[in-house]
mmCIF file of N, CA and C in Angstrom:
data_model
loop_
_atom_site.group_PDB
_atom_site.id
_atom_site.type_symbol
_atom_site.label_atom_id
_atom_site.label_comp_id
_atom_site.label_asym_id
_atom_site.label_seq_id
_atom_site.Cartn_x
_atom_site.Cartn_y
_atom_site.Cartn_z
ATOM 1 N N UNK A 19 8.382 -9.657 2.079
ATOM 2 C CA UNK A 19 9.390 -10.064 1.123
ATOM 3 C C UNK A 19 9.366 -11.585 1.046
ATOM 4 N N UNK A 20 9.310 -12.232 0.101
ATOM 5 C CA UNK A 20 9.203 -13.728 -0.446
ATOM 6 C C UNK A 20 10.548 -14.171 -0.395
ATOM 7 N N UNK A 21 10.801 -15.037 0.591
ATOM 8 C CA UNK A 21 12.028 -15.884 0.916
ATOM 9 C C UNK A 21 12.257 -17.527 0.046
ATOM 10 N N UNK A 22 13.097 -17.969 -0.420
ATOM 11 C CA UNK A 22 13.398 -19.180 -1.215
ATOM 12 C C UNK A 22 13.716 -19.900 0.005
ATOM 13 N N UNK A 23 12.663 -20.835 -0.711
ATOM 14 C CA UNK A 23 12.604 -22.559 0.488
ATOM 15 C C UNK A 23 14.336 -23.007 -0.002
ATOM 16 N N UNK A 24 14.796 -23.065 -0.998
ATOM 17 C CA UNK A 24 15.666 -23.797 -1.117
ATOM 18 C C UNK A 24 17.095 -22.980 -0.515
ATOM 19 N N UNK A 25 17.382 -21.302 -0.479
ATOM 20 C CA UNK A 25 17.674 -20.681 -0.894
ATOM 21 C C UNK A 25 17.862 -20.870 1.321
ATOM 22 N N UNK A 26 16.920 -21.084 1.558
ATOM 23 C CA UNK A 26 16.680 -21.000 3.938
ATOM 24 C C UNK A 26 17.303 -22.470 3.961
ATOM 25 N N UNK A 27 17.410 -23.143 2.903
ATOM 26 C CA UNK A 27 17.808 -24.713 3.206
ATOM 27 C C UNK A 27 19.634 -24.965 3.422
ATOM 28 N N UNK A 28 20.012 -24.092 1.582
ATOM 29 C CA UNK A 28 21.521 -23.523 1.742
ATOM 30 C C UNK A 28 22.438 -22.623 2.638
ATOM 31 N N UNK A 29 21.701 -22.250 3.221
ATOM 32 C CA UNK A 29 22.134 -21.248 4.023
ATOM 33 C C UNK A 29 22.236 -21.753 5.806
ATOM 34 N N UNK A 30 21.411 -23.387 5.521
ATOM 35 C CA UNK A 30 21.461 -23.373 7.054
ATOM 36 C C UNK A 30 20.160 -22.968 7.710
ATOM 37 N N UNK A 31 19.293 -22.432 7.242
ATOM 38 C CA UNK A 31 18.378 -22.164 8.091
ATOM 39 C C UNK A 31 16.824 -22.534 7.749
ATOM 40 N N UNK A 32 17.067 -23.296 7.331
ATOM 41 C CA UNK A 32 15.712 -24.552 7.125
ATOM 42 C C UNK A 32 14.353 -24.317 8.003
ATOM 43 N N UNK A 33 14.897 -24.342 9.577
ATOM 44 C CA UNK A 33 13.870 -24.368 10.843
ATOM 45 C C UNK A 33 13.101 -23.299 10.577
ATOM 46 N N UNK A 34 13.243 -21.963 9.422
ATOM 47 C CA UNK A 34 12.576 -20.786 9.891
ATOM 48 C C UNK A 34 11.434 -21.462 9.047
ATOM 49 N N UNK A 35 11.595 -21.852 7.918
ATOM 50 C CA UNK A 35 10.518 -22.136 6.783
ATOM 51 C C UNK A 35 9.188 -22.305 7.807
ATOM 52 N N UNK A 36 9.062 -23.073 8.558
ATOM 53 C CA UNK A 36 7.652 -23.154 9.092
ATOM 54 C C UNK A 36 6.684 -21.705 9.677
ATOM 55 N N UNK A 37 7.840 -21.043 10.458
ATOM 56 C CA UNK A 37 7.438 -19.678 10.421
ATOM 57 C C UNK A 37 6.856 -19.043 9.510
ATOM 58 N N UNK A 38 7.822 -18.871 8.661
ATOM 59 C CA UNK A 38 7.307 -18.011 7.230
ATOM 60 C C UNK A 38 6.009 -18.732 6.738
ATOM 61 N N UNK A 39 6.228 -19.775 6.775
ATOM 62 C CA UNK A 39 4.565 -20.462 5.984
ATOM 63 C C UNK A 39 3.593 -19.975 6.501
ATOM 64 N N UNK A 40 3.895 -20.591 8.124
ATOM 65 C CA UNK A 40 2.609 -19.699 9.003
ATOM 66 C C UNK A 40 2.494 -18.291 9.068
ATOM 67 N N UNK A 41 3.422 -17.678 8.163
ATOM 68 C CA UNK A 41 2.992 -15.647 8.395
ATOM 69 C C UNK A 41 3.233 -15.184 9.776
ATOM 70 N N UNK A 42 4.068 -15.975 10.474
ATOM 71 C CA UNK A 42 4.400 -15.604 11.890
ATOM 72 C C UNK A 42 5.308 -13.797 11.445
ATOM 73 N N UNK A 43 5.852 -13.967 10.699
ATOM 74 C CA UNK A 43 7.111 -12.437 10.395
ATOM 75 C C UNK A 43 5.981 -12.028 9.414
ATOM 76 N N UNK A 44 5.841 -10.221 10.291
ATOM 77 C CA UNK A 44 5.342 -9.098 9.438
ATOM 78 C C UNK A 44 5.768 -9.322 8.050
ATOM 79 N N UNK A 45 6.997 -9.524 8.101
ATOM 80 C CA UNK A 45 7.463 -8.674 6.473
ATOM 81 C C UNK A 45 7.809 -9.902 5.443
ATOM 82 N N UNK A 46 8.539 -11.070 6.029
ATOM 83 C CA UNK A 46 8.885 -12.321 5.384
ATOM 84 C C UNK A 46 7.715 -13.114 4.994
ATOM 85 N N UNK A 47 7.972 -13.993 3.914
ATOM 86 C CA UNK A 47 6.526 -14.514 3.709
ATOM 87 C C UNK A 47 7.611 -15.737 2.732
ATOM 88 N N UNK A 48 6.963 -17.283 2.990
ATOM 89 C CA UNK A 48 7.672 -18.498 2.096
ATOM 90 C C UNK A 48 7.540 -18.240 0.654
ATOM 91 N N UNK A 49 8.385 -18.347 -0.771
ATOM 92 C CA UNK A 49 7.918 -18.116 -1.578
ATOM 93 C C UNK A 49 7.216 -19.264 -2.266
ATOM 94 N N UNK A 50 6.461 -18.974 -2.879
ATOM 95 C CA UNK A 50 5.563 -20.049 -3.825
ATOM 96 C C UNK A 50 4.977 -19.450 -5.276
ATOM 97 N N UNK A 51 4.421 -21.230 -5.808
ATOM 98 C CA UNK A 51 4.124 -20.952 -7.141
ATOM 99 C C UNK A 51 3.177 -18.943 -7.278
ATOM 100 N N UNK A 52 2.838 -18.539 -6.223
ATOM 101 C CA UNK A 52 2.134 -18.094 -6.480
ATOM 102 C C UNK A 52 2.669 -16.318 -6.114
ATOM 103 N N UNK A 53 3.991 -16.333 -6.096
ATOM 104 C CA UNK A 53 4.749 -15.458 -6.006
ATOM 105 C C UNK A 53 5.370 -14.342 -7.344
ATOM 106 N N UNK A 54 4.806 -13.416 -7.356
ATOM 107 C CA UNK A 54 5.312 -12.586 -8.237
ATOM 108 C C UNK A 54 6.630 -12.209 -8.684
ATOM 109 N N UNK A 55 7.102 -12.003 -9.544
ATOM 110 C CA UNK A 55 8.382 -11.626 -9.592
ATOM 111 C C UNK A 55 9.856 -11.955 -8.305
ATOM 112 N N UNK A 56 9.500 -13.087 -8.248
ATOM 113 C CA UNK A 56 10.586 -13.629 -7.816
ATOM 114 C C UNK A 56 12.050 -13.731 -7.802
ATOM 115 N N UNK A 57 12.222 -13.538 -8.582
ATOM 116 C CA UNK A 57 13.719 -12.841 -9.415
ATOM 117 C C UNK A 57 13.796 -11.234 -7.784
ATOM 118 N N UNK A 58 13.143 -10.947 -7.589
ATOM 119 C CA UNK A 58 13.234 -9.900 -7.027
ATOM 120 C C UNK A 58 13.527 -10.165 -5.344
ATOM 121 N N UNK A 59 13.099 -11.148 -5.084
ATOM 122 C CA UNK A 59 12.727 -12.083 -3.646
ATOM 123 C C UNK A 59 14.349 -12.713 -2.857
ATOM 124 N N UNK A 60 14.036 -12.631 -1.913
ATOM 125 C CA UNK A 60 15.052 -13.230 -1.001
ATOM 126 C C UNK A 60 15.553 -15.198 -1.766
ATOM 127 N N UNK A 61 16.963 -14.588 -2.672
ATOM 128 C CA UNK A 61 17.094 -16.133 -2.879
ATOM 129 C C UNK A 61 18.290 -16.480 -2.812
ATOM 130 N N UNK A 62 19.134 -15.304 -2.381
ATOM 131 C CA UNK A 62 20.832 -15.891 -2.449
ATOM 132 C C UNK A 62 21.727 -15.842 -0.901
ATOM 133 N N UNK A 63 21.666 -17.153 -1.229
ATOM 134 C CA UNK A 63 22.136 -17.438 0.620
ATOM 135 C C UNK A 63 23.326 -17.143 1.084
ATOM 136 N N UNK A 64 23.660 -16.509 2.016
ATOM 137 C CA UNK A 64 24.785 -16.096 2.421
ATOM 138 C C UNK A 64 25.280 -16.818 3.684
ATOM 139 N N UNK A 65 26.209 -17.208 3.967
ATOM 140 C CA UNK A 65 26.888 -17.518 4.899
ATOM 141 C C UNK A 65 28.680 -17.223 4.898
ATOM 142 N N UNK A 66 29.195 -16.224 5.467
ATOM 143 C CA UNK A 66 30.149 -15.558 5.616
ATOM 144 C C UNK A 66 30.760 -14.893 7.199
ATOM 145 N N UNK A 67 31.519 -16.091 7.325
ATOM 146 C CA UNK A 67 32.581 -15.036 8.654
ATOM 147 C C UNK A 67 30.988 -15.076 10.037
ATOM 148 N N UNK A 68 30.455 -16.076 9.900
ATOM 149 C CA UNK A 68 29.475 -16.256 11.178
ATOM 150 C C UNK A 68 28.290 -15.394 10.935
ATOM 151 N N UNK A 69 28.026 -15.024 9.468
ATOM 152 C CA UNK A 69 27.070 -14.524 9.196
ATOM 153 C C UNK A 69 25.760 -15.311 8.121
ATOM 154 N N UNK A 70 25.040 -15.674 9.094
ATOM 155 C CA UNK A 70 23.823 -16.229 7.758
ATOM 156 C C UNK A 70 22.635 -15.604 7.538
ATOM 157 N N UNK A 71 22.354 -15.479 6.323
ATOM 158 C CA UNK A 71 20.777 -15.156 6.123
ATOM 159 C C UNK A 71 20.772 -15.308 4.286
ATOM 160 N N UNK A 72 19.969 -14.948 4.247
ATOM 161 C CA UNK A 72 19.093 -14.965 2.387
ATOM 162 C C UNK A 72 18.936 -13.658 2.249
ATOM 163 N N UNK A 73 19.760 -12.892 1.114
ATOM 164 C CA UNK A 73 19.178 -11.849 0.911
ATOM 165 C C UNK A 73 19.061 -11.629 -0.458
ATOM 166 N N UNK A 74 18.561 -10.439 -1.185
ATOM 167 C CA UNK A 74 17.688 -10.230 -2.130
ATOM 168 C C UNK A 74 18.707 -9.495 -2.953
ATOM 169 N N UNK A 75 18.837 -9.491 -4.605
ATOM 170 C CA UNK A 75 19.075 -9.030 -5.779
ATOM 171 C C UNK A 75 19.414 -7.534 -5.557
ATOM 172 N N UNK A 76 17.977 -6.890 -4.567
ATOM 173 C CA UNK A 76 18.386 -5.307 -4.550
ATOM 174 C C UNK A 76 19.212 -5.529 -3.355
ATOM 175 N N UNK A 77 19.092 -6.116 -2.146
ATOM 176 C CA UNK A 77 20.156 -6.091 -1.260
ATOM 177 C C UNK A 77 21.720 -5.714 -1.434
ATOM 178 N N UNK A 78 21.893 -6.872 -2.656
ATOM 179 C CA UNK A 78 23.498 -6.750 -3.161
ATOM 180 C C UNK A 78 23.873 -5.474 -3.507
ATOM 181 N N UNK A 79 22.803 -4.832 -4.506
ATOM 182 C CA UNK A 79 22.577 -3.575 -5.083
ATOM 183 C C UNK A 79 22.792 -2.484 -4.209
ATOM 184 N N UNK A 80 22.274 -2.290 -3.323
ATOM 185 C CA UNK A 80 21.974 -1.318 -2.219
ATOM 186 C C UNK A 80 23.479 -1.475 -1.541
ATOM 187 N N UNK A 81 23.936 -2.997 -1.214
ATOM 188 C CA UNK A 81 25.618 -2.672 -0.394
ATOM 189 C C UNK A 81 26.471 -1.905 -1.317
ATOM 190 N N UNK A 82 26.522 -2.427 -2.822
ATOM 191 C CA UNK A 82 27.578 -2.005 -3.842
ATOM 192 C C UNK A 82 27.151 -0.674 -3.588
ATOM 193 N N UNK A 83 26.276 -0.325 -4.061
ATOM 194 C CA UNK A 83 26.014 1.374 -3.817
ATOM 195 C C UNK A 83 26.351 2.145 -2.635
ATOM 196 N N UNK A 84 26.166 1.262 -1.363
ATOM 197 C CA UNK A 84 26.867 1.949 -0.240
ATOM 198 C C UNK A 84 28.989 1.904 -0.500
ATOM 199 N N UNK A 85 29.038 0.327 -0.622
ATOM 200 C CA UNK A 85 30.349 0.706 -0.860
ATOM 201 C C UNK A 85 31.485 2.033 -1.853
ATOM 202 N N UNK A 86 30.637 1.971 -2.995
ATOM 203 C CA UNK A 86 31.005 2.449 -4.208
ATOM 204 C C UNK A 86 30.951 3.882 -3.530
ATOM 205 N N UNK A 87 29.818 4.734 -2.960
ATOM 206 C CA UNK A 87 30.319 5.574 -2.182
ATOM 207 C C UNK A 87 30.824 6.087 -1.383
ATOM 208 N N UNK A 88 31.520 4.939 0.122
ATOM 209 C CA UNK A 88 32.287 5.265 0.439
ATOM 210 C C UNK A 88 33.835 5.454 0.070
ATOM 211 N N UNK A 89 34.109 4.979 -1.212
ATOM 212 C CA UNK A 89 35.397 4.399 -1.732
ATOM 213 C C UNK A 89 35.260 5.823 -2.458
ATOM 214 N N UNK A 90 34.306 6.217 -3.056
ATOM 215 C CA UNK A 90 34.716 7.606 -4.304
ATOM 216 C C UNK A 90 34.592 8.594 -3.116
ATOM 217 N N UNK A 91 33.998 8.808 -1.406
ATOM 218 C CA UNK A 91 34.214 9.618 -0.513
ATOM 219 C C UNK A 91 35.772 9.288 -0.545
ATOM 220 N N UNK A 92 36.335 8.420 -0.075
ATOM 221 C CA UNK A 92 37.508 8.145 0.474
ATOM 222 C C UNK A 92 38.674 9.103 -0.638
ATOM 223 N N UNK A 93 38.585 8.527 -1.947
ATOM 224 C CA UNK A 93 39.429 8.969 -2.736
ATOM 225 C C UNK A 93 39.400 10.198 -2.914
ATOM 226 N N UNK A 94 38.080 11.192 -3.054
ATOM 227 C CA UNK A 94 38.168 12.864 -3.104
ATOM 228 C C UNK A 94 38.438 13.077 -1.740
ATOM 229 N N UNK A 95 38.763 12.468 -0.433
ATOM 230 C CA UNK A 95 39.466 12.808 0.371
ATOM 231 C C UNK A 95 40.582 12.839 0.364
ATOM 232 N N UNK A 96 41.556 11.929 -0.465
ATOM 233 C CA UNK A 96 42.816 11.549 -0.894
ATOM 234 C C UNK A 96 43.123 12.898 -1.487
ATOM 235 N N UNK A 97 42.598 12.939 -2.527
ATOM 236 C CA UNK A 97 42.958 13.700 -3.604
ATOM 237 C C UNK A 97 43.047 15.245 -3.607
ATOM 238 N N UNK A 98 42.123 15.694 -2.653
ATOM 239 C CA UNK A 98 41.723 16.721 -1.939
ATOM 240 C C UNK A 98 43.091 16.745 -1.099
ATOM 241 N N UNK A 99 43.469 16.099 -0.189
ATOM 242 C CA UNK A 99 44.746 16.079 0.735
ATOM 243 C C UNK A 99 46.043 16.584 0.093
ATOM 244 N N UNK A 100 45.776 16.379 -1.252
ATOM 245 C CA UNK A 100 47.207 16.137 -1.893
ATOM 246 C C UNK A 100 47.222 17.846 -2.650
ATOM 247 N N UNK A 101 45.919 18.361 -3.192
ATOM 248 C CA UNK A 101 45.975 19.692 -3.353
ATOM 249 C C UNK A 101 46.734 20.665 -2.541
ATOM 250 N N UNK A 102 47.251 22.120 -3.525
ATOM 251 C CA UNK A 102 48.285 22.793 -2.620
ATOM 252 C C UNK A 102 47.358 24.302 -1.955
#
């Protein structure tokens, strides 16, 4: 997955960039001119409540989708409760 230089800079975590350049991480890789579809790539930095990292477009995607189903579980549990 193609990580944003600028994207490890906002977030605080600058020091990894050399890693990633060197291909030290299986799966992470620095992004560059020579990166495909980028739009798709690790570029929105998070830092929240002692949590940092860069994660990706489908990332966000994939939580909403987890949330969104626990919330429509929750409510046909509600609703279900309230049946006679």
């Amino acid at each position: 997955m193609p990580v944003d230089p600028a994207a490890l800079e906002q977030a605080g975590l600058e020091a990894l960039a050399p890693r990633l350049q060197a291909r030290y991480d299986a799966v992470h890789t620095l992004m560059d001119e020579s990166t495909r579809l980028g739009f798709l790539a690790d570029i929105i930095p998070v830092r929240l409540l002692g949590y940092t990292n860069v994660i990706s477009p489908g990332d966000v995607c994939l939580m909403l989708g987890i949330a969104l189903t626990v919330l429509e579980g929750a409510l046909r549990a509600k609703r279900g409760s309230r049946a006679p």
